[in-house]
Structure formats: C-alpha cells, structure tokens
XYZ file of C-alpha atoms in Angstrom:
752
model
C -179.725 -53.910 35.423
C -180.946 -50.468 34.381
C -178.619 -48.296 32.361
C -178.812 -44.497 32.569
C -181.469 -44.542 35.286
C -180.669 -40.981 36.422
C -181.145 -39.680 32.883
C -184.523 -41.440 32.613
C -185.622 -40.121 36.031
C -184.711 -36.570 35.011
C -186.614 -36.834 31.734
C -189.730 -38.315 33.350
C -189.714 -35.652 36.052
C -190.194 -32.882 33.483
C -192.152 -34.877 30.870
C -195.742 -34.024 31.959
C -194.994 -30.333 32.372
C -193.366 -30.074 28.944
C -196.243 -31.913 27.271
C -198.757 -29.622 28.965
C -196.794 -26.573 27.813
C -196.769 -27.917 24.244
C -200.537 -28.571 24.315
C -201.124 -25.041 25.551
C -198.826 -23.437 22.982
C -200.233 -25.446 20.063
C -203.799 -25.302 21.398
C -204.618 -28.833 20.341
C -204.445 -32.448 21.538
C -201.173 -34.213 20.768
C -200.181 -37.497 19.204
C -197.595 -39.597 21.029
C -194.905 -38.712 18.484
C -195.587 -34.996 18.954
C -195.314 -35.316 22.736
C -191.896 -36.914 22.548
C -190.635 -34.540 19.876
C -191.721 -31.428 21.784
C -190.310 -32.755 25.052
C -186.948 -33.160 23.295
C -186.777 -29.761 21.623
C -183.261 -28.400 21.881
C -182.678 -25.480 24.236
C -183.618 -22.231 22.544
C -186.132 -23.814 20.143
C -189.496 -22.153 20.492
C -192.731 -24.030 21.074
C -194.389 -23.647 17.701
C -196.708 -25.619 15.467
C -193.924 -26.450 13.033
C -195.029 -27.259 9.510
C -194.759 -31.000 9.044
C -192.546 -32.116 6.189
C -191.127 -28.595 5.754
C -189.735 -26.995 8.919
C -186.297 -27.955 10.215
C -186.175 -28.250 13.997
C -183.360 -28.852 16.489
C -183.688 -31.644 19.035
C -181.672 -33.046 21.933
C -181.798 -36.865 21.834
C -181.206 -38.832 25.036
C -178.693 -41.286 23.629
C -176.749 -42.632 20.626
C -176.220 -46.227 19.467
C -173.749 -47.350 16.795
C -173.094 -50.703 15.162
C -169.508 -51.677 14.432
C -169.574 -51.136 10.660
C -170.881 -47.565 10.874
C -169.253 -46.775 14.236
C -165.817 -46.796 12.654
C -166.478 -43.763 10.469
C -168.603 -42.064 13.131
C -165.839 -42.366 15.720
C -163.104 -41.380 13.273
C -165.099 -38.180 12.788
C -165.783 -37.756 16.505
C -162.058 -38.011 17.271
C -161.539 -34.780 15.347
C -164.341 -32.913 17.181
C -162.214 -31.735 20.093
C -164.415 -33.437 22.703
C -162.824 -35.425 25.520
C -166.007 -37.340 26.344
C -169.400 -37.959 24.772
C -172.111 -35.559 25.890
C -174.886 -38.189 26.015
C -174.911 -41.927 26.822
C -173.571 -43.753 23.765
C -172.820 -47.361 22.866
C -171.022 -49.413 20.211
C -172.332 -52.858 19.238
C -170.178 -55.406 17.378
C -172.732 -57.240 15.253
C -172.078 -56.522 11.554
C -168.584 -57.884 10.976
C -169.288 -61.518 11.916
C -169.663 -63.685 8.821
C -172.084 -66.601 8.992
C -170.471 -69.738 7.599
C -170.069 -72.809 9.802
C -171.459 -72.260 13.301
C -171.640 -69.685 16.058
C -168.469 -70.723 17.878
C -166.278 -71.088 14.792
C -167.591 -67.990 13.062
C -167.178 -65.844 16.168
C -163.590 -66.996 16.594
C -162.851 -66.223 12.941
C -164.362 -62.752 13.323
C -162.326 -62.004 16.430
C -159.139 -62.883 14.570
C -159.852 -61.241 11.209
C -161.371 -58.088 12.730
C -159.021 -57.730 15.697
C -157.632 -54.403 14.508
C -161.109 -52.915 14.147
C -162.455 -54.365 17.395
C -159.406 -53.079 19.275
C -159.879 -49.631 17.736
C -163.569 -49.490 18.629
C -162.864 -50.725 22.145
C -160.067 -48.181 22.706
C -162.062 -45.249 21.353
C -165.073 -46.287 23.426
C -162.961 -46.467 26.561
C -161.309 -43.126 25.869
C -164.502 -41.188 25.247
C -166.862 -42.853 27.738
C -168.801 -45.066 25.334
C -170.286 -48.414 26.360
C -168.879 -51.315 24.322
C -170.759 -54.506 23.431
C -168.389 -57.268 22.381
C -168.712 -59.495 19.299
C -171.317 -62.153 20.090
C -173.273 -59.941 22.504
C -176.029 -59.594 19.949
C -177.597 -57.517 17.217
C -177.629 -53.812 18.081
C -181.400 -53.327 17.931
C -182.271 -56.377 20.012
C -179.622 -55.392 22.587
C -180.937 -51.810 22.660
C -184.504 -53.068 23.149
C -183.393 -55.284 26.032
C -181.228 -52.701 27.758
C -181.682 -49.098 26.653
C -185.029 -48.425 24.965
C -187.565 -46.744 27.230
C -191.013 -45.183 26.720
C -190.971 -41.500 25.847
C -187.267 -41.393 25.103
C -185.510 -40.188 21.987
C -182.419 -41.761 20.485
C -180.515 -41.794 17.228
C -178.557 -44.713 15.870
C -176.162 -45.191 12.989
C -178.304 -47.884 11.436
C -181.519 -47.545 9.481
C -183.372 -50.039 11.700
C -182.874 -47.995 14.859
C -186.707 -47.478 14.893
C -186.886 -50.994 16.392
C -186.921 -49.234 19.789
C -190.304 -47.750 18.869
C -191.713 -51.054 20.100
C -191.169 -49.673 23.601
C -192.590 -46.247 22.787
C -189.324 -44.491 21.933
C -188.723 -42.088 19.057
C -185.657 -43.822 17.658
C -184.260 -42.597 14.357
C -181.635 -44.003 11.992
C -178.956 -41.503 10.958
C -175.510 -41.226 9.433
C -172.360 -41.029 11.504
C -172.037 -37.255 11.169
C -175.417 -36.847 12.890
C -174.212 -39.102 15.692
C -171.101 -36.931 16.038
C -173.281 -33.839 16.516
C -175.222 -35.457 19.345
C -172.181 -37.043 20.988
C -170.489 -33.636 20.836
C -173.399 -31.983 22.629
C -174.672 -30.098 19.595
C -178.354 -29.706 18.668
C -179.529 -32.326 16.184
C -181.516 -31.127 13.209
C -184.494 -32.971 11.734
C -187.211 -31.989 9.318
C -190.406 -32.032 11.380
C -191.977 -35.327 10.287
C -195.437 -35.786 8.901
C -197.589 -38.227 10.858
C -199.144 -41.404 9.491
C -201.596 -42.941 11.919
C -202.167 -46.687 11.681
C -205.227 -47.832 13.586
C -205.101 -51.472 14.624
C -208.339 -53.226 15.468
C -209.105 -56.849 16.304
C -206.614 -59.447 17.459
C -204.202 -61.730 15.633
C -204.582 -65.491 15.754
C -203.350 -68.642 14.103
C -200.577 -68.224 11.554
C -200.716 -64.432 11.567
C -197.969 -62.566 13.418
C -196.833 -59.024 14.076
C -194.554 -59.183 11.029
C -197.631 -59.388 8.809
C -198.761 -55.931 9.940
C -195.714 -54.242 8.461
C -195.551 -56.558 5.445
C -199.107 -55.547 4.546
C -198.364 -51.896 5.272
C -195.298 -52.011 3.006
C -197.581 -53.031 0.174
C -199.852 -50.087 0.915
C -197.214 -47.395 1.362
C -194.463 -48.693 -1.015
C -190.767 -48.155 -0.348
C -191.055 -44.372 -0.232
C -194.587 -43.799 1.069
C -193.363 -43.146 4.602
C -190.575 -40.721 3.683
C -190.262 -37.831 6.154
C -193.064 -39.326 8.248
C -193.435 -40.995 11.613
C -195.775 -43.973 11.608
C -197.739 -43.991 14.850
C -199.808 -47.050 15.763
C -202.897 -46.716 17.929
C -206.160 -48.500 18.664
C -207.295 -51.505 20.695
C -205.330 -53.858 18.460
C -202.016 -52.570 19.807
C -202.685 -53.922 23.298
C -202.456 -57.623 22.444
C -199.125 -57.373 20.579
C -195.989 -58.131 22.578
C -193.275 -55.512 23.007
C -190.953 -57.478 20.724
C -193.755 -57.887 18.188
C -194.236 -54.130 18.201
C -190.491 -53.721 17.748
C -190.652 -55.973 14.674
C -193.293 -53.714 13.148
C -191.356 -50.536 13.952
C -188.093 -52.039 12.738
C -189.331 -52.703 9.239
C -190.935 -49.289 8.954
C -187.539 -48.348 7.538
C -188.572 -50.264 4.393
C -191.255 -47.701 3.607
C -188.866 -44.818 4.211
C -190.382 -43.752 7.537
C -188.372 -41.486 9.835
C -189.391 -43.834 12.629
C -192.387 -45.770 13.957
C -193.850 -45.873 17.435
C -196.364 -47.665 19.668
C -197.997 -46.343 22.856
C -196.841 -47.510 26.265
C -199.069 -50.245 27.698
C -199.145 -53.347 29.886
C -197.074 -55.349 27.375
C -194.383 -52.669 27.500
C -194.300 -52.786 31.294
C -194.098 -56.596 31.295
C -191.148 -56.542 28.892
C -189.313 -53.888 30.891
C -189.737 -55.948 34.052
C -188.684 -59.178 32.328
C -185.482 -57.526 31.080
C -184.484 -56.264 34.524
C -185.955 -52.766 34.290
C -188.907 -52.891 36.627
C -187.853 -49.491 37.982
C -188.303 -47.937 34.532
C -191.755 -49.515 34.221
C -192.742 -48.114 37.619
C -191.612 -44.635 36.573
C -193.416 -44.931 33.235
C -196.611 -46.109 34.944
C -196.767 -42.826 36.862
C -196.883 -40.789 33.658
C -198.559 -43.391 31.432
C -201.244 -40.924 30.298
C -198.479 -38.919 28.644
C -196.968 -41.943 26.898
C -199.796 -42.399 24.427
C -201.783 -40.203 22.066
C -204.398 -37.963 23.652
C -207.918 -39.380 23.739
C -209.188 -36.779 21.251
C -206.542 -37.920 18.757
C -207.589 -41.557 19.033
C -211.259 -40.635 18.722
C -210.789 -38.409 15.652
C -207.498 -39.487 14.063
C -208.208 -37.905 10.664
C -207.999 -34.460 12.305
C -204.535 -35.010 13.752
C -202.640 -37.343 11.412
C -201.725 -36.517 7.823
C -202.951 -39.931 6.750
C -204.837 -42.693 8.532
C -204.685 -46.376 7.609
C -206.749 -49.046 9.361
C -205.740 -52.698 9.666
C -208.039 -55.302 11.213
C -205.774 -57.853 12.892
C -208.583 -60.386 13.063
C -208.755 -60.444 9.251
C -205.019 -60.112 8.581
C -203.416 -62.962 6.642
C -199.763 -63.978 6.734
C -197.819 -62.163 4.021
C -194.798 -62.979 1.875
C -193.005 -59.999 0.296
C -190.568 -59.980 -2.598
C -188.430 -60.707 -4.399
C -185.925 -57.850 -4.890
C -188.012 -55.231 -3.075
C -189.709 -55.338 0.341
C -192.941 -53.723 -0.821
C -194.022 -56.462 -3.272
C -196.601 -57.725 -0.782
C -198.722 -60.851 -1.213
C -201.088 -62.545 1.250
C -200.153 -66.190 1.456
C -203.475 -67.215 -0.089
C -202.359 -65.515 -3.328
C -198.643 -66.165 -3.172
C -198.548 -69.583 -4.885
C -200.380 -68.145 -7.869
C -197.867 -65.288 -8.079
C -194.915 -67.689 -7.924
C -196.295 -69.702 -10.824
C -197.351 -66.726 -12.943
C -194.041 -64.912 -12.565
C -191.915 -68.017 -12.915
C -190.036 -67.630 -9.639
C -187.898 -70.664 -8.711
C -190.448 -72.727 -6.795
C -188.044 -74.869 -4.814
C -187.297 -73.158 -1.522
C -183.610 -73.814 -0.839
C -182.797 -72.005 2.416
C -184.885 -70.706 5.304
C -183.279 -68.103 7.532
C -184.655 -66.947 10.884
C -183.085 -64.037 12.746
C -181.939 -60.478 12.032
C -182.763 -57.407 14.079
C -186.362 -57.713 12.878
C -187.274 -61.194 14.113
C -184.889 -62.772 16.580
C -186.701 -62.421 19.877
C -187.579 -65.180 22.321
C -191.179 -65.089 21.081
C -190.024 -65.471 17.467
C -187.881 -68.463 18.389
C -190.611 -70.233 20.351
C -193.299 -69.817 17.691
C -191.045 -71.039 14.891
C -189.780 -73.930 17.017
C -193.337 -75.059 17.755
C -193.896 -75.636 14.037
C -190.638 -77.546 13.628
C -191.483 -79.714 16.635
C -194.972 -80.406 15.317
C -193.545 -81.492 11.958
C -191.163 -83.872 13.726
C -193.961 -85.400 15.784
C -195.971 -85.977 12.599
C -193.045 -87.591 10.789
C -192.416 -84.756 8.322
C -188.777 -84.042 7.552
C -187.299 -80.623 6.774
C -186.668 -80.276 3.032
C -184.543 -77.095 2.877
C -181.425 -75.814 4.593
C -182.196 -74.089 7.889
C -180.193 -71.240 9.495
C -180.948 -69.536 12.819
C -179.415 -66.303 14.181
C -180.508 -65.488 17.772
C -180.857 -61.754 18.412
C -178.753 -61.487 21.541
C -176.758 -63.560 23.958
C -179.664 -63.227 26.390
C -182.085 -64.650 23.827
C -179.603 -67.361 22.796
C -178.815 -68.444 26.359
C -182.479 -68.502 27.382
C -183.509 -70.336 24.212
C -180.803 -72.928 24.771
C -181.762 -73.349 28.427
C -185.406 -73.884 27.476
C -184.634 -76.460 24.783
C -185.722 -74.260 21.875
C -182.419 -74.275 20.029
C -182.273 -78.050 20.381
C -185.555 -78.325 18.473
C -183.988 -76.477 15.553
C -180.740 -78.459 15.742
C -182.611 -81.773 15.798
C -184.233 -80.657 12.544
C -180.816 -80.074 10.985
C -180.633 -76.314 11.496
C -177.345 -74.502 11.996
C -177.264 -72.050 14.893
C -175.155 -69.084 13.843
C -173.668 -66.302 15.967
C -175.803 -63.648 17.658
C -175.208 -61.249 14.795
C -176.660 -59.820 11.597
C -175.033 -62.395 9.326
C -176.932 -63.196 6.114
C -179.324 -60.267 6.580
C -176.587 -57.803 5.588
C -174.644 -60.007 3.185
C -172.369 -61.518 5.827
C -173.120 -65.024 4.628
C -170.510 -67.291 3.149
C -172.961 -69.451 1.275
C -171.804 -72.745 -0.155
C -173.327 -73.003 -3.614
C -172.530 -74.822 -6.824
C -173.043 -71.676 -8.900
C -172.925 -68.137 -7.415
C -175.196 -66.803 -10.183
C -177.781 -69.599 -10.300
C -181.460 -68.580 -10.026
C -182.827 -69.843 -6.690
C -185.252 -68.929 -3.923
C -184.684 -68.335 -0.222
C -187.135 -67.216 2.466
C -186.094 -65.061 5.420
C -187.505 -63.324 8.460
C -185.302 -60.331 7.605
C -186.334 -56.847 6.490
C -184.660 -56.256 3.116
C -184.399 -58.383 0.010
C -182.609 -56.259 -2.581
C -180.763 -58.152 -5.317
C -177.397 -59.536 -4.117
C -178.070 -58.393 -0.538
C -177.936 -61.745 1.260
C -175.427 -63.830 -0.668
C -174.093 -61.673 -3.509
C -176.043 -63.624 -6.125
C -178.143 -61.302 -8.325
C -180.448 -64.222 -9.119
C -181.263 -65.201 -5.560
C -184.974 -64.531 -5.141
C -185.221 -63.521 -1.482
C -188.665 -63.417 0.085
C -189.394 -61.759 3.431
C -191.981 -63.157 5.819
C -192.531 -64.072 9.472
C -190.430 -66.673 11.329
C -193.502 -68.913 11.444
C -193.946 -68.927 7.681
C -190.181 -69.303 7.178
C -190.320 -72.438 9.309
C -193.305 -73.848 7.404
C -191.804 -73.176 3.965
C -188.442 -74.582 5.045
C -190.134 -77.790 6.130
C -192.029 -77.978 2.837
C -189.148 -76.842 0.633
C -191.805 -75.370 -1.644
C -192.690 -71.684 -2.130
C -196.214 -72.657 -3.118
C -196.987 -74.345 0.191
C -199.676 -72.647 2.263
C -199.667 -74.071 5.804
C -203.153 -72.703 6.430
C -204.722 -74.924 3.744
C -202.180 -77.433 2.393
C -200.972 -80.803 3.620
C -197.526 -82.408 3.649
C -196.738 -86.071 3.250
C -194.947 -87.735 6.132
C -192.612 -90.731 6.169
C -195.608 -93.101 6.266
C -197.140 -91.542 3.185
C -199.878 -89.855 5.182
C -201.111 -86.353 4.377
C -200.829 -84.172 7.475
C -201.307 -80.497 8.251
C -198.968 -78.451 10.377
C -200.445 -77.172 13.604
C -200.819 -73.449 14.087
C -197.796 -71.886 15.810
C -197.685 -71.496 19.559
C -195.190 -69.479 21.513
C -194.377 -67.467 24.587
C -194.072 -63.710 24.491
C -191.728 -63.916 27.480
C -189.905 -66.932 28.998
C -191.822 -68.599 31.817
C -188.592 -68.997 33.814
C -187.445 -65.465 33.074
C -184.489 -64.487 30.923
C -181.118 -65.922 31.790
C -177.587 -65.071 30.732
C -174.069 -65.651 32.039
C -172.260 -62.885 30.161
C -174.133 -60.056 28.441
C -170.957 -59.093 26.605
C -170.931 -55.505 27.864
C -167.795 -53.548 28.806
C -168.237 -50.366 30.843
C -165.851 -47.549 29.872
C -163.316 -46.321 32.410
C -164.195 -43.191 34.359
C -161.254 -41.231 32.950
C -160.013 -42.140 29.505
C -157.738 -39.151 29.011
C -154.621 -41.296 29.267
C -155.716 -43.732 26.548
C -153.955 -43.281 23.225
C -155.793 -44.494 20.137
C -153.332 -45.658 17.498
C -153.964 -46.271 13.805
C -151.147 -47.825 11.805
C -150.233 -45.625 8.810
C -150.214 -48.676 6.530
C -153.472 -50.143 7.850
C -155.850 -51.498 5.223
C -158.796 -51.432 7.631
C -158.567 -47.992 9.257
C -157.574 -44.590 7.954
C -157.309 -41.229 9.696
C -159.795 -38.838 8.111
C -158.688 -35.665 6.376
C -161.134 -32.739 6.175
C -162.923 -32.242 2.876
C -162.123 -29.054 0.981
C -164.250 -25.940 1.379
C -166.441 -24.754 -1.481
C -164.418 -22.544 -3.809
C -167.126 -19.905 -4.052
C -167.897 -20.576 -7.704
C -170.499 -22.336 -9.805
C -169.782 -25.904 -10.885
C -168.940 -25.767 -14.580
C -168.368 -28.276 -17.370
C -168.108 -31.406 -15.203
C -168.432 -34.811 -16.910
C -171.230 -37.237 -16.173
C -169.944 -40.109 -14.064
C -173.036 -42.320 -14.289
C -176.698 -41.964 -15.094
C -178.148 -44.685 -12.892
C -181.287 -46.478 -14.009
C -184.012 -47.880 -11.771
C -183.599 -48.780 -8.108
C -180.397 -47.373 -6.625
C -180.227 -48.225 -2.929
C -177.311 -47.806 -0.566
C -176.504 -51.424 -1.448
C -176.011 -50.290 -5.048
C -174.021 -47.203 -4.028
C -171.822 -48.782 -1.352
C -172.205 -52.552 -1.087
C -171.952 -54.374 2.211
C -170.905 -58.051 2.374
C -167.150 -58.361 1.787
C -166.789 -54.567 1.659
C -167.717 -54.240 5.336
C -164.077 -54.816 6.233
C -163.184 -51.428 4.744
C -165.808 -49.352 6.558
C -163.058 -47.587 8.536
C -160.882 -46.877 5.480
C -162.433 -44.296 3.195
C -159.925 -44.702 0.378
C -160.256 -48.477 0.186
C -164.031 -48.625 0.466
C -164.393 -45.995 -2.249
C -163.479 -48.751 -4.691
C -167.053 -50.007 -4.333
C -168.714 -46.685 -5.159
C -171.801 -47.220 -7.335
C -170.541 -50.566 -8.649
C -174.041 -52.015 -8.219
C -175.857 -49.234 -10.078
C -177.196 -49.971 -13.560
C -175.904 -47.614 -16.260
C -178.906 -46.201 -18.144
C -176.950 -46.213 -21.405
C -175.945 -49.890 -21.515
C -177.976 -51.568 -18.708
C -174.728 -52.872 -17.207
C -173.378 -52.482 -13.697
C -169.956 -50.995 -12.997
C -169.488 -50.092 -16.653
C -169.350 -46.401 -17.598
C -167.972 -44.563 -20.602
C -164.571 -42.926 -20.491
C -165.221 -40.332 -23.193
C -161.513 -39.729 -23.785
C -160.725 -43.346 -24.672
C -164.160 -44.541 -25.787
C -163.819 -47.511 -23.412
C -166.215 -48.666 -20.689
C -164.517 -48.946 -17.314
C -165.466 -49.367 -13.636
C -167.268 -46.458 -11.984
C -164.659 -45.908 -9.223
C -161.870 -46.202 -11.803
C -163.337 -43.391 -13.892
C -163.988 -41.248 -10.817
C -160.394 -41.724 -9.642
C -159.147 -40.816 -13.129
C -161.140 -37.583 -13.026
C -159.909 -36.829 -9.502
C -156.268 -37.352 -10.503
C -156.814 -34.796 -13.266
C -158.435 -32.408 -10.731
C -161.810 -32.849 -12.439
C -165.081 -33.426 -10.645
C -168.096 -35.345 -11.925
C -171.886 -35.547 -11.605
C -174.127 -38.495 -10.709
C -177.704 -38.663 -12.030
C -180.339 -41.140 -10.819
C -184.048 -41.871 -10.500
C -186.545 -42.282 -7.649
C -185.834 -42.783 -3.940
C -182.075 -42.630 -4.453
C -180.259 -43.944 -1.396
C -183.126 -46.151 -0.205
C -182.139 -48.624 2.473
C -179.331 -48.431 4.987
C -178.176 -45.374 6.907
C -174.593 -46.007 5.810
C -172.969 -42.629 5.248
C -170.221 -44.258 3.194
C -172.649 -43.972 0.284
C -172.315 -40.195 0.687
C -168.659 -40.025 1.743
C -167.324 -42.088 -1.154
C -168.620 -39.754 -3.893
C -167.355 -36.794 -1.828
C -163.929 -38.417 -1.505
C -163.785 -39.182 -5.240
C -164.626 -35.568 -6.117
C -168.228 -36.038 -7.255
C -169.712 -32.551 -7.128
C -173.434 -33.238 -7.103
C -176.098 -35.932 -7.094
C -179.129 -35.025 -9.252
C -182.147 -37.325 -8.875
C -185.909 -37.630 -9.229
C -186.236 -38.099 -5.442
C -184.112 -38.987 -2.401
C -184.532 -41.303 0.539
C -184.490 -39.241 3.750
C -181.379 -40.520 5.496
C -179.255 -40.462 2.382
C -180.197 -36.898 1.474
C -179.169 -35.802 4.977
C -175.912 -37.753 4.745
C -175.031 -36.010 1.470
C -175.688 -32.619 3.025
C -173.594 -33.467 6.080
C -170.610 -34.329 3.860
C -170.789 -31.063 1.919
C -172.330 -32.594 -1.186
C -174.974 -31.059 -3.416
C -178.191 -33.115 -3.322
C -180.466 -31.801 -6.065
C -183.849 -32.889 -7.419
C -185.330 -32.488 -10.891
C -188.215 -30.013 -10.961
C -189.454 -31.807 -14.073
C -188.618 -35.514 -13.789
C -188.615 -35.781 -17.590
C -185.390 -33.746 -17.615
C -183.655 -36.955 -16.550
C -184.135 -38.142 -20.150
C -182.281 -35.134 -21.572
C -178.931 -36.128 -20.088
C -176.598 -37.789 -22.589
C -173.716 -40.109 -21.902
C -170.979 -37.703 -23.030
C -172.475 -34.517 -21.584
C -170.593 -31.912 -19.575
C -172.821 -30.544 -16.816
C -172.771 -27.178 -15.101
C -174.680 -26.234 -11.943
C -175.382 -22.536 -11.924
C -176.661 -20.217 -9.238
C -174.464 -21.370 -6.365
C -173.142 -17.859 -5.778
C -176.697 -17.037 -4.697
C -177.405 -20.393 -3.039
C -180.258 -19.885 -0.596
C -183.292 -21.755 0.779
C -186.204 -22.099 -1.609
C -184.310 -20.807 -4.651
C -183.821 -23.259 -7.504
C -180.474 -23.862 -9.152
C -179.950 -24.418 -12.860
C -178.398 -27.440 -14.552
C -176.865 -26.675 -17.945
C -176.182 -29.580 -20.275
C -173.353 -29.024 -22.700
C -173.827 -31.672 -25.378
C -170.954 -32.952 -27.496
C -172.674 -31.710 -30.665
C -172.343 -28.138 -29.409
C -175.949 -27.676 -28.357
C -176.926 -26.546 -24.877
C -179.997 -27.326 -22.769
C -180.907 -25.977 -19.345
C -183.464 -26.830 -16.670
C -184.194 -26.039 -13.034
C -183.389 -28.303 -10.122
C -184.697 -27.833 -6.627
C -183.197 -28.553 -3.218
C -184.203 -28.710 0.456
C -181.173 -26.937 1.995
C -181.859 -24.516 4.828
C -179.481 -21.746 5.941
C -177.450 -24.016 8.234
C -177.122 -26.762 5.629
C -175.901 -24.221 3.089
C -173.209 -23.277 5.602
C -172.224 -26.965 5.754
C -171.860 -26.934 1.984
C -169.723 -23.801 2.041
C -167.520 -25.144 4.851
C -166.998 -28.433 3.011
C -168.913 -30.552 5.531
C -170.972 -30.272 8.709
C -167.933 -31.416 10.696
C -165.818 -28.633 9.196
C -168.541 -26.150 10.126
C -168.729 -27.480 13.689
C -164.950 -27.106 14.080
C -164.750 -23.643 12.491
C -164.240 -21.916 15.847
C-alpha cells in the first residue's frame, strides 16, 4: 500500500526542473541535501545561495508525523489555529505511552486502559482534522514512517528528535517541536536556519561483527554531542551502497545525538529494494526515473572539500564495533579498548540487562543478526547470563519475525518480547530491582543513555551499541567480553567462540502482517466534537500566553543556575511524567527537577531567598508566579540537548520564567523557546556564567530596541548592593522577534 502517492507523483514531476533551476541560480554543483532543500523552498522564497548556519529560510515540507506524547500538545495548539483540516498529510503514532513490564500482550492491554482518555482524544482529533492514526501496538513512529511514508527526495518534519531516521531512504526529515508542526499542518511556511553541511565519505565494506550502528557510534565520538548542531550530515561514497536501507536509517536516526539537523543517504539499489519489499514498488519506479537527482552531483563526490563545510572519512572495512557510554552517547570506545576502559573507570562489570529495540535498531535485519548469535550460543551449549528484553519496531516486523521463527529463538533463550513500542528507551520501563539506586550496568541498542533515562536510576550505567554486541554481552553477562577475541565456557566446560552474526536485510518470504494498526480519517470530520473534561488530569485546554508588556525585564530573581549537562530529560523528564504531556499545569511540576544546582550540586533543590530554605524548582517558580514575579534560568553548554519535546520550553513559559541564559543551546530547544515567546540568550563571554550569584536579581536590558544582530545586556544586582553588567547575544530574526512580542508564534499566527 502506498500512502500519498499523488503527492509523491506531483513532487517528482517538478523535481528535476527545480534542481536544474537551483544549479543555474547558484552556479555550482549541488549536494543531495541542497537539492531537496531548494526543491522545498516555500512559495515566494528566492533562489539564493543562503549563508549556511546564518540565514533563516522558509520551506514547505511534504508531511508531518507526531508520536503520542508530543502529539497531545501539538494538537491542543492546532485546535486553536482555526483550521478545519490539516494542509499536508499528517499522522499520529501511539508508541510512547506503553510501559514495558511483563509482556507485549499484558503491557498493551494495561496501556489501553490507563491511557484511554488520551488515546480517545488523539483518535478524535485525528478523525476531525484528517490525520492518519496509528493505534497502540502498531509500532514505533520512526520504523512505521520508514515502512510506509518515507520516500527519496521528500521533506518531512516530526515531533520527535529521531525523525531523521527517514534519511535512510533519502528524505530530509527533521525533528521539531509541536508549534513547528502546527505551522506546517496549518499551511504556513516553516522556518529553518539554512544548515551547514557535513559530508561523511564511506569507503570499504563492513563485515563480521561490525554493523551500521558502529558508523554513527564512531562518528559520535568524533563530533561530540554538539558537533553537528545546525548541520545536515550527508553520507556519500562507495561504502553507502552495501548498507541496507534500515541500516542507513539507524545511522541517520542517531545523528540526533550529535545535534545534527538531520542526516541523509543517497537513493540507491538498497533503497529501491526496501521500497518494493514494503509494498511501494510504484515509488521506487518513480524514483528510478529521477535517480540522478536523488544523490549528490558527481563534482561534489569527486571534490567534497569544496562543497561541504567539513568532510570526515570512515573506512568500513577497518571499522570496529563500538560501545558508547555511560551517561552520554559520545563517549565512544572500539570494543578492543572497551574492557580496559571498564576496568580503569571502575564501571560495574557485570552486565545485568541487554535490551534490543527502539526506533534506532528494531528492524528485521537487526532481529535476524542478533538472533543468529543467540542461536549459535545455544547450539554450543552456552547459556544466557543476563536478562534479555526485545522490542520489535513495528507490527510488521514483529509478525514477520514471529512467522520466521526469529522471536522464538529469543524466547527460547529466556528473553521477554515486549510491545512494539519505545518502552525502556524513553524511560517507559517498569524495572524490577532490589534497589532503585544501586550501581549497575545495562547494554542497549538504543540511541541515548543519559542518567536516569531508561529506568530512573541515576546509577544505572547504560551503554549503547549494536544489537549484535548487545546479544553477545547479554550471553556473556560481562562488559569486558569481546566476542571478536574472547571465548565463553559452555555447559561441558569447553571454551568456545561465538560465530560472527548473520542476518537478512529483507525477509526471504517477504513481509507479512495481519493488521498494520492504521485508521484512516473520515472524509469529513466537521461533525466530530472533541471533548476534554474540565477536571481531567491528563488533558488541559491551552490558554494563550500573555503578550510582551513592551518593557525591559527588571530585577527578576534567579530560579536556578544549572551546572553541567542539562538535557531535555533534565528539564522535563519522561518516564512516569509522560502521562501528563497533554496537561501543561500538571507536567510543569517536573520542570528542571533533574538539573544540578551549581551552588549545592543537588537536583531539585534551589534557594528561596525570602525564607533561606532550599525547595523544589517548580515549587519556587510557582511561588514567584503567584506573587506575579518572573524568574531567570542560567545554564551551561548545549542546553536542551536530546529530545524535541517542547514541554521543556512550555513549562518555564507557563511558570513565568522570563529568559534562559546559557553558554550554548541545542538547535531544537532554542527554536522551541522562541516559538513559545521565551527569551533564549547566550553569553558573549562564557566566563560571565561564573559571575551570577545565588541570590542575585537579574535585569535584561535593551528589549525596547530588540532587533536582529543587536546584543542585549544582563545586569546583575547583587545582594551586597554592587552591580555587574555584561552582554548576551541572540539569534532572533525579525519574525522571531514578532513571536516574542505577540507572546508566542501561535499568538502571532492567530493575530488576524
């Protein structure tokens, strides 16, 4: 089944002409990313060689995808837009609210009962506004999108940071906040800072224990968690041709961990094979006709340094398996060095749980390669030492894997097959443990490993690697085991080595499924009434944020000066808080509770200057708000790293925080703050962070002349009567300043 075939036909019909026009206007060969971006320029945008990393440009994406946790707030905003139907194809995917605990069947039933109010709301809104709805159990949004919606040369946005997964099929797919999704669904131009381009040249061919995951794990070590900020990572070279479409998607998916706007691979034979295998042979046939336009121009490939802002080369033939972590996805170690690191750093050596799945690694190929290792261990008499958990990526993958006996291999080894959902990857894991704070180690095929992310335990050392290495380490139960060189002892006392993984990129018998889990919206939803109970604890009708009062911000107390890493997990935790994603008041009780206070190194403990007591961050913010006082948040590098969740921007806005002042921002979060009418400011001199005292009152001056490129001034009013001032910079353009003045981008959109 091909969704949106008419839209794809229309795009492909004009694609070559638009690319040729862009080449002519820019007078240079084009990268693949540039081709897609210029083809999707919004009407009225001129063909210009926009300055990368600086110029803001309007685009018209082809489609929108939303997962259930973020869709709630996105659709609550969309309901106030005045639209009667979405302007572009859009979908909702119920994958985040299912908690992994016992098994797929039991956990899915529990989710359907406990989340009924939210699922009913999402289903009703989808039906009313013409949005496709994927039921709980249908699968993880990014795997479902790859199987059904991603297409070469397309452009989509999604309310999840791992939306770039679709880049595996040659699509510019970008993670955004819900307000961005509202713009596109409402038919408005979508604004993006023209990305820089990082070219990654792949040579050679992978073999043995190495997998596609190792490409991005190695790259994360090179670029770090912010090295890809405001950049598109474009892969090219002969090495791309041997990687499966789902393997490419894995690489693109985890590009979010280096801050990249998105990642992309060229269209090739593997792309066409995957499209055909997933019922979209017609799309492959259309893409084949314009295939020359669905890859970088030959001159770019021949002389990449002239056309990319940075070029990195990775030889797949020499690439080792990698294990990254703990606590950050860019702590990258080749497996040959990992045991030494574990011992030197004193990480808990016993590997307690192995988890395979997530949007990053839950394809049919992933399942078959991991299962081959488990089966080999069984044949050699080696038992599995650690707990084993499997999350298939979609119902199509699950059904096919069950049909082909793959899931049985895992179950025979004692693994638990969980629902086709995100589960432990996003903290939706009810983990049975003797001590919720005990130091321990787990190994996952996920993408993120921030403290507390998987199970809420700050001392769980989570390591990210490929499904193959997860399987091997789970069998061994030992972080220091290297399957490429080490032996295991079987039941007979013999030392045996695990065989290299084997798998199938696509099922030999084709994919099978009985029920995809998709519900088509009715043709006319005008008669559908969406109801939200006034006393609901899960959903809350949104009220517009107040307009700017036209004055400088003066004498506002410091709420928190956050120290070290402050991701969206620190600002607005997931896990048990996911149930409040549609209720802004309730979820604001988790605002910044994971951030470390620079003055006492504690989390959720900030000074109430009036009483001299340390209280919870949301408690102090609510106290200020009740007294009609705002507050200021100060933080360090890459603030807002991680998820696209706009709740991390909406909660401070709701609790009357006036500005966030940091050393640097993660891209999505900075945009989310702007969309909600917040001030997102950056230290000109990062050492000014050290000047801010716990009991300071802060003023932000210059707002009456707020304009692009003009710094603002932060004035620190110390309790001893002294005053210090310093400049802060910003990246607001004229339109974004209008959002600030209107109180939010949504307010600005509705002004007429």
